[in-house]
Tab-separated table of C-alpha atoms and ligand atoms in Angstrom:
chain	number	residue	atom	x	y	z
A	1	MET	CA	3.752	-36.993	15.549
A	2	GLN	CA	2.050	-33.588	16.274
A	3	LYS	CA	4.702	-30.882	15.724
A	4	ARG	CA	5.112	-28.387	18.598
A	5	ILE	CA	5.695	-24.810	17.213
A	6	LEU	CA	7.013	-21.775	18.764
A	7	VAL	CA	5.730	-18.367	17.592
A	8	THR	CA	7.734	-15.392	19.102
A	9	GLY	CA	6.073	-12.030	18.999
A	10	ALA	CA	2.938	-13.772	19.469
A	11	GLY	CA	1.368	-10.909	21.413
A	12	GLY	CA	1.984	-8.689	18.299
A	13	PHE	CA	-0.013	-8.189	15.179
A	14	ILE	CA	1.452	-10.794	12.660
A	15	GLY	CA	2.304	-13.257	15.526
A	16	HIS	CA	-1.243	-13.231	16.916
A	17	HIS	CA	-2.750	-14.007	13.539
A	18	LEU	CA	-0.106	-16.706	12.911
A	19	VAL	CA	-0.957	-18.490	16.173
A	20	ARG	CA	-4.553	-18.732	15.105
A	21	LEU	CA	-3.613	-20.180	11.672
A	22	LEU	CA	-1.288	-22.840	13.119
A	23	LYS	CA	-4.001	-23.799	15.655
A	24	GLN	CA	-6.437	-24.252	12.756
A	25	LYS	CA	-3.893	-26.436	11.075
A	26	GLY	CA	-3.802	-28.737	14.202
A	27	TYR	CA	-0.352	-27.913	15.680
A	28	TRP	CA	0.557	-27.493	19.436
A	29	VAL	CA	1.485	-23.885	19.695
A	30	ARG	CA	3.575	-22.005	22.329
A	31	GLY	CA	3.351	-18.253	21.963
A	32	VAL	CA	5.925	-16.034	23.679
A	33	ASP	CA	6.117	-12.217	24.047
A	34	ILE	CA	6.769	-9.576	26.538
A	35	VAL	CA	3.014	-8.662	26.447
A	36	HIS	CA	-0.266	-10.520	25.777
A	37	PRO	CA	-2.211	-9.753	22.531
A	38	GLU	CA	-3.892	-6.347	23.049
A	39	TYR	CA	-7.252	-6.960	21.405
A	40	GLU	CA	-8.193	-10.506	21.906
A	41	LYS	CA	-6.997	-13.677	23.741
A	42	SER	CA	-4.256	-15.790	22.141
A	43	ALA	CA	-5.267	-19.091	20.709
A	44	ALA	CA	-1.919	-20.630	21.676
A	45	ASP	CA	-1.857	-23.754	23.870
A	46	ASP	CA	0.845	-22.147	26.033
A	47	PHE	CA	1.663	-18.439	26.354
A	48	GLU	CA	4.748	-17.298	28.088
A	49	ILE	CA	5.694	-13.790	28.964
A	50	LEU	CA	9.566	-13.831	28.351
A	51	ASP	CA	11.986	-11.089	27.549
A	52	LEU	CA	13.824	-12.712	24.547
A	53	ARG	CA	16.647	-10.352	24.729
A	54	ARG	CA	17.846	-12.635	27.508
A	55	TRP	CA	19.663	-16.007	26.428
A	56	GLU	CA	18.103	-18.040	29.368
A	57	ASN	CA	14.564	-17.079	28.153
A	58	CYS	CA	15.325	-18.158	24.599
A	59	LEU	CA	16.641	-21.522	25.811
A	60	LYS	CA	13.388	-21.881	27.957
A	61	ALA	CA	11.120	-20.721	25.055
A	62	THR	CA	12.671	-23.246	22.470
A	63	GLN	CA	12.691	-26.253	24.911
A	64	GLY	CA	10.813	-29.068	23.406
A	65	MET	CA	9.866	-27.300	20.255
A	66	HIS	CA	10.160	-28.439	16.604
A	67	HIS	CA	9.877	-25.264	14.733
A	68	VAL	CA	10.040	-21.548	15.546
A	69	TYR	CA	8.580	-18.585	13.709
A	70	ASN	CA	10.729	-15.893	15.119
A	71	LEU	CA	8.749	-12.619	14.780
A	72	ALA	CA	9.473	-10.905	17.990
A	73	ALA	CA	11.052	-7.481	17.455
A	74	ASN	CA	11.163	-3.940	18.736
A	75	MET	CA	9.638	-2.132	15.706
A	76	GLY	CA	7.074	0.332	14.576
A	77	GLY	CA	6.195	2.435	11.530
A	78	ILE	CA	8.483	5.013	9.867
A	79	GLY	CA	8.170	7.655	12.705
A	80	PHE	CA	9.370	5.147	15.226
A	81	ILE	CA	12.082	3.270	13.233
A	82	GLU	CA	13.710	6.559	12.255
A	83	SER	CA	13.964	7.860	15.793
A	84	HIS	CA	14.891	4.783	17.830
A	85	LYS	CA	17.904	3.333	15.913
A	86	ALA	CA	19.957	2.288	18.817
A	87	GLU	CA	17.290	0.832	20.804
A	88	ILE	CA	16.005	-1.181	17.942
A	89	VAL	CA	19.419	-2.406	16.775
A	90	HIS	CA	20.224	-3.357	20.385
A	91	ASP	CA	16.987	-5.216	21.250
A	92	ASN	CA	16.679	-6.897	17.868
A	93	THR	CA	20.220	-8.023	17.651
A	94	LEU	CA	19.946	-9.740	21.187
A	95	ILE	CA	16.591	-11.351	20.413
A	96	ASN	CA	17.517	-12.774	17.013
A	97	MET	CA	21.086	-13.885	17.822
A	98	HIS	CA	19.843	-15.600	21.024
A	99	MET	CA	16.855	-17.047	19.501
A	100	ILE	CA	18.830	-18.621	16.416
A	101	ASP	CA	21.572	-20.047	18.840
A	102	ALA	CA	18.907	-21.431	21.283
A	103	ALA	CA	17.163	-22.999	18.211
A	104	LYS	CA	20.358	-24.679	17.367
A	105	THR	CA	21.272	-25.646	20.986
A	106	ASN	CA	17.829	-27.232	21.597
A	107	LYS	CA	18.040	-28.996	18.161
A	108	LEU	CA	14.947	-27.533	16.602
A	109	GLU	CA	14.343	-28.476	12.918
A	110	LYS	CA	13.201	-25.100	11.490
A	111	PHE	CA	13.793	-21.523	12.157
A	112	LEU	CA	11.818	-18.833	10.233
A	113	TYR	CA	13.102	-15.249	10.321
A	114	THR	CA	10.899	-12.290	9.389
A	115	SER	CA	12.989	-9.667	7.550
A	116	SER	CA	11.617	-6.720	5.827
A	117	ALA	CA	11.697	-4.678	2.559
A	118	CYS	CA	13.719	-2.142	4.526
A	119	ILE	CA	16.820	-4.254	3.748
A	120	TYR	CA	16.708	-3.077	0.101
A	121	PRO	CA	19.135	-0.398	-1.010
A	122	GLY	CA	18.076	3.226	-0.825
A	123	TYR	CA	19.634	3.883	-4.294
A	124	LYS	CA	17.038	1.644	-5.880
A	125	GLN	CA	14.059	3.419	-4.273
A	126	ASN	CA	14.568	7.227	-4.806
A	127	SER	CA	11.885	8.027	-7.149
A	128	PRO	CA	8.070	7.216	-6.852
A	129	GLU	CA	7.997	5.225	-10.255
A	130	VAL	CA	10.621	2.582	-9.168
A	131	SER	CA	11.082	-0.894	-10.424
A	132	PRO	CA	9.839	-3.711	-8.321
A	133	LEU	CA	12.504	-5.077	-6.055
A	134	LYS	CA	13.856	-8.499	-6.821
A	135	GLU	CA	15.475	-10.639	-3.910
A	136	SER	CA	18.916	-10.157	-5.763
A	137	ASP	CA	18.594	-6.339	-5.590
A	138	ALA	CA	19.574	-6.486	-1.911
A	139	TYR	CA	23.387	-6.209	-2.868
A	140	PRO	CA	25.499	-4.127	-3.077
A	141	ALA	CA	23.835	-3.180	0.368
A	142	ASP	CA	22.536	0.211	1.393
A	143	ALA	CA	19.761	-0.823	3.720
A	144	GLU	CA	17.481	1.448	5.883
A	145	ASP	CA	19.622	2.766	8.483
A	146	GLY	CA	19.280	0.941	11.922
A	147	TYR	CA	16.215	-1.373	11.505
A	148	GLY	CA	17.150	-2.355	7.951
A	149	TRP	CA	20.766	-3.163	8.539
A	150	GLU	CA	20.021	-5.206	11.584
A	151	LYS	CA	17.598	-7.313	9.477
A	152	LEU	CA	20.123	-7.751	6.666
A	153	TYR	CA	22.825	-8.962	9.013
A	154	MET	CA	20.382	-11.274	10.557
A	155	GLU	CA	19.509	-12.666	7.039
A	156	ARG	CA	23.117	-13.597	6.610
A	157	THR	CA	23.341	-15.114	10.019
A	158	CYS	CA	20.350	-17.454	9.088
A	159	ARG	CA	22.389	-18.609	6.106
A	160	HIS	CA	25.505	-19.257	8.145
A	161	TYR	CA	23.476	-21.303	10.612
A	162	HIS	CA	21.961	-23.290	7.815
A	163	GLU	CA	25.322	-23.900	5.955
A	164	ASP	CA	27.328	-24.566	9.107
A	165	TYR	CA	24.967	-26.231	11.518
A	166	GLY	CA	22.349	-27.788	9.288
A	167	LEU	CA	19.450	-25.758	10.939
A	168	GLN	CA	16.721	-25.355	8.263
A	169	THR	CA	16.354	-21.565	8.195
A	170	TYR	CA	13.771	-19.605	6.197
A	171	VAL	CA	13.808	-15.771	5.492
A	172	VAL	CA	10.848	-13.814	4.495
A	173	ARG	CA	10.920	-10.108	3.407
A	174	PHE	CA	7.576	-8.536	4.223
A	175	HIS	CA	6.374	-5.495	2.211
A	176	ASN	CA	3.882	-3.431	4.448
A	177	ILE	CA	1.582	-6.026	6.097
A	178	PHE	CA	-1.856	-4.448	7.488
A	179	GLY	CA	-5.073	-5.716	8.756
A	180	PRO	CA	-7.208	-5.787	11.802
A	181	LEU	CA	-5.738	-6.391	15.380
A	182	GLY	CA	-2.760	-4.295	14.391
A	183	THR	CA	-1.639	-1.050	16.259
A	184	TYR	CA	-3.439	1.873	15.064
A	185	GLU	CA	-2.309	4.638	17.524
A	186	GLY	CA	0.401	5.504	19.769
A	187	GLY	CA	3.323	6.183	17.450
A	188	ARG	CA	4.165	2.722	16.327
A	189	GLU	CA	1.380	2.232	13.797
A	190	LYS	CA	2.069	1.987	9.995
A	191	SER	CA	0.556	4.236	7.404
A	192	PRO	CA	-2.589	2.164	6.400
A	193	ALA	CA	-3.617	1.982	10.087
A	194	ALA	CA	-2.729	5.714	10.763
A	195	ILE	CA	-4.746	6.820	7.760
A	196	CYS	CA	-7.748	4.532	8.632
A	197	ARG	CA	-7.623	6.150	12.233
A	198	LYS	CA	-7.359	9.740	10.824
A	199	ILE	CA	-10.299	9.142	8.481
A	200	GLY	CA	-12.255	7.283	11.111
A	201	LEU	CA	-12.005	10.158	13.524
A	202	ALA	CA	-12.797	12.886	10.786
A	203	ASN	CA	-16.099	14.700	10.049
A	204	PRO	CA	-18.115	13.728	7.103
A	205	VAL	CA	-16.337	16.518	5.111
A	206	ASP	CA	-12.850	17.095	6.470
A	207	GLU	CA	-9.131	17.330	6.128
A	208	ILE	CA	-6.362	14.959	7.378
A	209	GLU	CA	-2.670	15.372	7.747
A	210	VAL	CA	-0.631	13.205	5.394
A	211	TRP	CA	3.114	12.746	6.125
A	212	GLY	CA	5.411	13.880	3.127
A	213	ASP	CA	3.801	15.112	-0.119
A	214	GLY	CA	1.828	11.840	-0.523
A	215	LEU	CA	3.494	11.036	-3.844
A	216	GLN	CA	5.691	8.369	-2.135
A	217	THR	CA	4.694	4.883	-3.335
A	218	ARG	CA	4.320	1.473	-1.694
A	219	SER	CA	2.712	-1.901	-1.926
A	220	TYR	CA	0.417	-3.197	0.779
A	221	CYS	CA	-0.306	-6.816	1.728
A	222	TYR	CA	-3.225	-8.075	3.711
A	223	ILE	CA	-2.594	-10.004	6.901
A	224	GLU	CA	-4.304	-13.361	5.924
A	225	ASP	CA	-2.158	-13.532	2.808
A	226	CYS	CA	0.963	-12.720	4.940
A	227	ILE	CA	0.357	-15.604	7.360
A	228	GLU	CA	-0.607	-17.949	4.494
A	229	GLY	CA	2.607	-17.049	2.755
A	230	ILE	CA	4.952	-17.713	5.648
A	231	TYR	CA	3.156	-21.090	6.485
A	232	ARG	CA	3.627	-22.190	2.916
A	233	LEU	CA	7.362	-21.066	2.888
A	234	MET	CA	7.961	-22.996	6.066
A	235	GLN	CA	6.637	-26.137	4.242
A	236	SER	CA	9.083	-25.677	1.406
A	237	GLU	CA	12.775	-26.548	0.878
A	238	PHE	CA	13.695	-22.904	-0.035
A	239	HIS	CA	16.231	-21.342	2.398
A	240	GLU	CA	17.074	-18.089	0.547
A	241	PRO	CA	15.301	-14.710	1.353
A	242	LEU	CA	11.902	-14.452	-0.433
A	243	ASN	CA	9.660	-11.399	-0.830
A	244	LEU	CA	6.126	-11.576	0.622
A	245	GLY	CA	3.765	-8.715	-0.390
A	246	GLN	CA	1.622	-7.451	-3.063
A	247	ASP	CA	3.027	-6.118	-6.277
A	248	ARG	CA	0.450	-3.460	-6.762
A	249	MET	CA	2.175	-0.124	-6.079
A	250	ILE	CA	0.095	2.907	-5.162
A	251	SER	CA	0.915	6.300	-3.874
A	252	VAL	CA	0.018	7.393	-0.303
A	253	ASN	CA	-2.409	9.893	-1.883
A	254	GLU	CA	-4.011	7.060	-3.617
A	255	LEU	CA	-4.201	5.063	-0.370
A	256	VAL	CA	-5.937	7.997	1.326
A	257	ASP	CA	-8.525	8.104	-1.490
A	258	ILE	CA	-9.258	4.443	-1.276
A	259	ILE	CA	-9.810	4.710	2.466
A	260	ALA	CA	-11.809	7.903	2.160
A	261	LYS	CA	-14.191	6.189	-0.412
A	262	ILE	CA	-14.556	3.087	1.997
A	263	SER	CA	-15.568	5.448	4.780
A	264	GLY	CA	-18.072	7.410	2.547
A	265	LYS	CA	-16.359	10.730	3.771
A	266	THR	CA	-14.988	13.535	1.699
A	267	ILE	CA	-11.398	13.808	2.775
A	268	ALA	CA	-8.977	16.588	1.646
A	269	LYS	CA	-5.214	16.202	2.407
A	270	ARG	CA	-2.954	18.616	4.252
A	271	TYR	CA	0.760	17.706	3.690
A	272	ASP	CA	3.351	17.824	6.483
A	273	LEU	CA	6.777	17.813	4.685
A	274	THR	CA	8.573	17.750	7.955
A	275	LYS	CA	7.481	14.382	8.823
A	276	PRO	CA	9.533	11.195	7.915
A	277	GLN	CA	8.272	9.415	4.764
A	278	GLY	CA	10.905	6.712	4.219
A	279	VAL	CA	12.020	5.830	0.729
A	280	ARG	CA	10.460	7.504	-2.113
A	281	GLY	CA	9.078	4.416	-3.952
A	282	ARG	CA	8.947	0.752	-3.228
A	283	ASN	CA	7.223	-2.354	-4.714
A	284	SER	CA	7.699	-6.146	-4.473
A	285	ASP	CA	8.885	-8.216	-7.414
A	286	ASN	CA	6.851	-11.507	-6.903
A	287	THR	CA	8.445	-13.536	-9.606
A	288	LEU	CA	10.402	-15.684	-7.246
A	289	LEU	CA	7.485	-15.955	-4.839
A	290	ARG	CA	5.288	-17.458	-7.537
A	291	GLN	CA	7.983	-19.761	-8.615
A	292	VAL	CA	8.796	-21.061	-5.104
A	293	LEU	CA	5.479	-21.260	-3.629
A	294	GLY	CA	3.255	-21.642	-6.725
A	295	TRP	CA	1.099	-18.960	-5.021
A	296	GLU	CA	0.797	-15.302	-4.426
A	297	PRO	CA	-1.228	-12.989	-2.150
A	298	GLN	CA	-5.016	-13.156	-3.206
A	299	ILE	CA	-6.772	-10.497	-1.217
A	300	SER	CA	-7.188	-7.034	-2.997
A	301	LEU	CA	-6.149	-3.939	-1.355
A	302	GLU	CA	-9.678	-2.506	-1.374
A	303	GLU	CA	-11.007	-5.740	0.242
A	304	GLY	CA	-8.260	-5.738	3.019
A	305	LEU	CA	-8.754	-1.988	3.740
A	306	LYS	CA	-12.475	-2.451	4.070
A	307	ILE	CA	-12.114	-4.923	6.859
A	308	THR	CA	-9.270	-3.017	8.446
A	309	TYR	CA	-11.031	0.436	8.316
A	310	HIS	CA	-14.263	-1.050	9.939
A	311	TRP	CA	-12.223	-2.742	12.620
A	312	ILE	CA	-10.308	0.449	13.580
A	313	LEU	CA	-13.558	2.481	13.320
A	314	LYS	CA	-15.145	-0.082	15.888
A	315	GLN	CA	-12.208	0.330	18.292
A	316	LEU	CA	-12.476	4.195	17.985
A	317	GLU	CA	-16.198	4.059	18.729
A	318	THR	CA	-15.905	1.830	21.697
A	319	ALA	CA	-12.829	3.551	23.179
B	1	NAD	P1	4.604	-6.154	16.318
B	1	NAD	O1	5.214	-5.024	16.932
B	1	NAD	O2	3.136	-5.980	16.375
B	1	NAD	O3	4.976	-7.517	16.998
B	1	NAD	C1	6.215	-7.643	17.557
B	1	NAD	C2	6.188	-8.331	19.007
B	1	NAD	O4	7.458	-8.513	19.304
B	1	NAD	C3	5.535	-7.297	19.850
B	1	NAD	O5	4.241	-8.026	20.371
B	1	NAD	C4	6.512	-7.083	20.901
B	1	NAD	O6	5.922	-6.958	22.301
B	1	NAD	C5	7.340	-8.358	20.817
B	1	NAD	N1	8.705	-8.147	21.476
B	1	NAD	C6	9.367	-7.001	21.348
B	1	NAD	N2	10.492	-7.127	22.096
B	1	NAD	C7	10.433	-8.256	22.693
B	1	NAD	C8	11.315	-9.089	23.564
B	1	NAD	N3	12.432	-8.389	24.095
B	1	NAD	N4	10.964	-10.331	23.979
B	1	NAD	C9	9.853	-10.802	23.497
B	1	NAD	N5	9.059	-10.214	22.681
B	1	NAD	C10	9.345	-8.980	22.236
B	1	NAD	O7	5.117	-6.237	14.889
B	1	NAD	P2	4.571	-7.155	13.606
B	1	NAD	O8	4.116	-6.229	12.604
B	1	NAD	O9	3.685	-8.277	14.081
B	1	NAD	O10	5.822	-7.774	13.004
B	1	NAD	C11	6.452	-8.841	13.224
B	1	NAD	C12	7.611	-9.236	12.548
B	1	NAD	O11	7.692	-8.945	11.233
B	1	NAD	C13	8.916	-8.309	13.106
B	1	NAD	O12	10.074	-9.046	13.210
B	1	NAD	C14	8.877	-7.246	12.100
B	1	NAD	O13	10.103	-6.571	12.068
B	1	NAD	C15	8.539	-7.912	10.811
B	1	NAD	N6	8.028	-7.085	9.805
B	1	NAD	C16	6.828	-6.575	9.842
B	1	NAD	C17	6.299	-5.815	8.850
B	1	NAD	C18	4.905	-5.127	8.883
B	1	NAD	O14	4.548	-4.591	7.914
B	1	NAD	N7	4.094	-5.436	9.842
B	1	NAD	C19	7.093	-5.427	7.686
B	1	NAD	C20	8.393	-5.953	7.689
B	1	NAD	C21	8.770	-6.757	8.700
């Protein structure tokens, strides 16, 4: 029987790409969001505009579905999540609790929840040269205030629904996903997209503003690897939280230099130390990912950034 799949947040960056992958794999797909995808039409068989903070809309969205990839969230880059904590916690708690309970009520088989590296404790990330984060490092907890705590709480909720109700829950912890068709302006964009935009708008020899001192470190994962990873996880029998990201850690300064090289421009950096920069250092430990999925992200940072930079440049030129 052809499985019917629900993707929430299908108007957003990862959800939109995921719908395309699921259609290529032959599923019947329903996308739900409060907005349509911004940059191209959804490949979903059915696309519903529904506010998933509301219980009755979650019941409607999950009706007749077999699996749900629950990606809907009120979120953004570091500037947004550090300044909208109450709104994020309020909206995401309602979306997630209603969605998992609707999945149980409508007897869906599988529920995937997209958590984040923001659940990892601050005390393990306070220097640029940190050890990669293993899944077990999540406790004792000291998550990112607001967004991270809500994610961690929902991870536990998935475990309870699995243990108490038999719903097959899956939890993935993303580490900085980037790629084309993602937000690149307006305040919700993440660092790779923001830097691509700033360099795209710069003169051949120019200077751009960098948040913090540029020494903060991260790992970045390209969108095609992200959707392949969550699809593979959903085919597995693994129900504990799993990292999904690259394990190549670089500084924001290095990220700027790679994008500058791709652009062919000469870019100097002007540091704004008053801007939020999040944790000092973060990397993904992919040991468990390799063990569980027999796979890990394949696309290099340079390759992914090249595609992303040229997509953002095209948007800027046609705007
Ligand atoms: P996104 O903001 O592009 O997509 C989220 C979508 O959810 C948006 O289209 C938004 O309109 C929708 N949404 C918000 N409120 C809604 C509501 N009340 N009802 C229905 N839809 C609603 O974000 P994304 O980057 O695609 O992220 C998808 C998921 O992955 C989120 O849960 C996010 O927290 C998680 N995540 C993403 C990253 C990343 O690097 N992109 C990292 C960690 C975790």
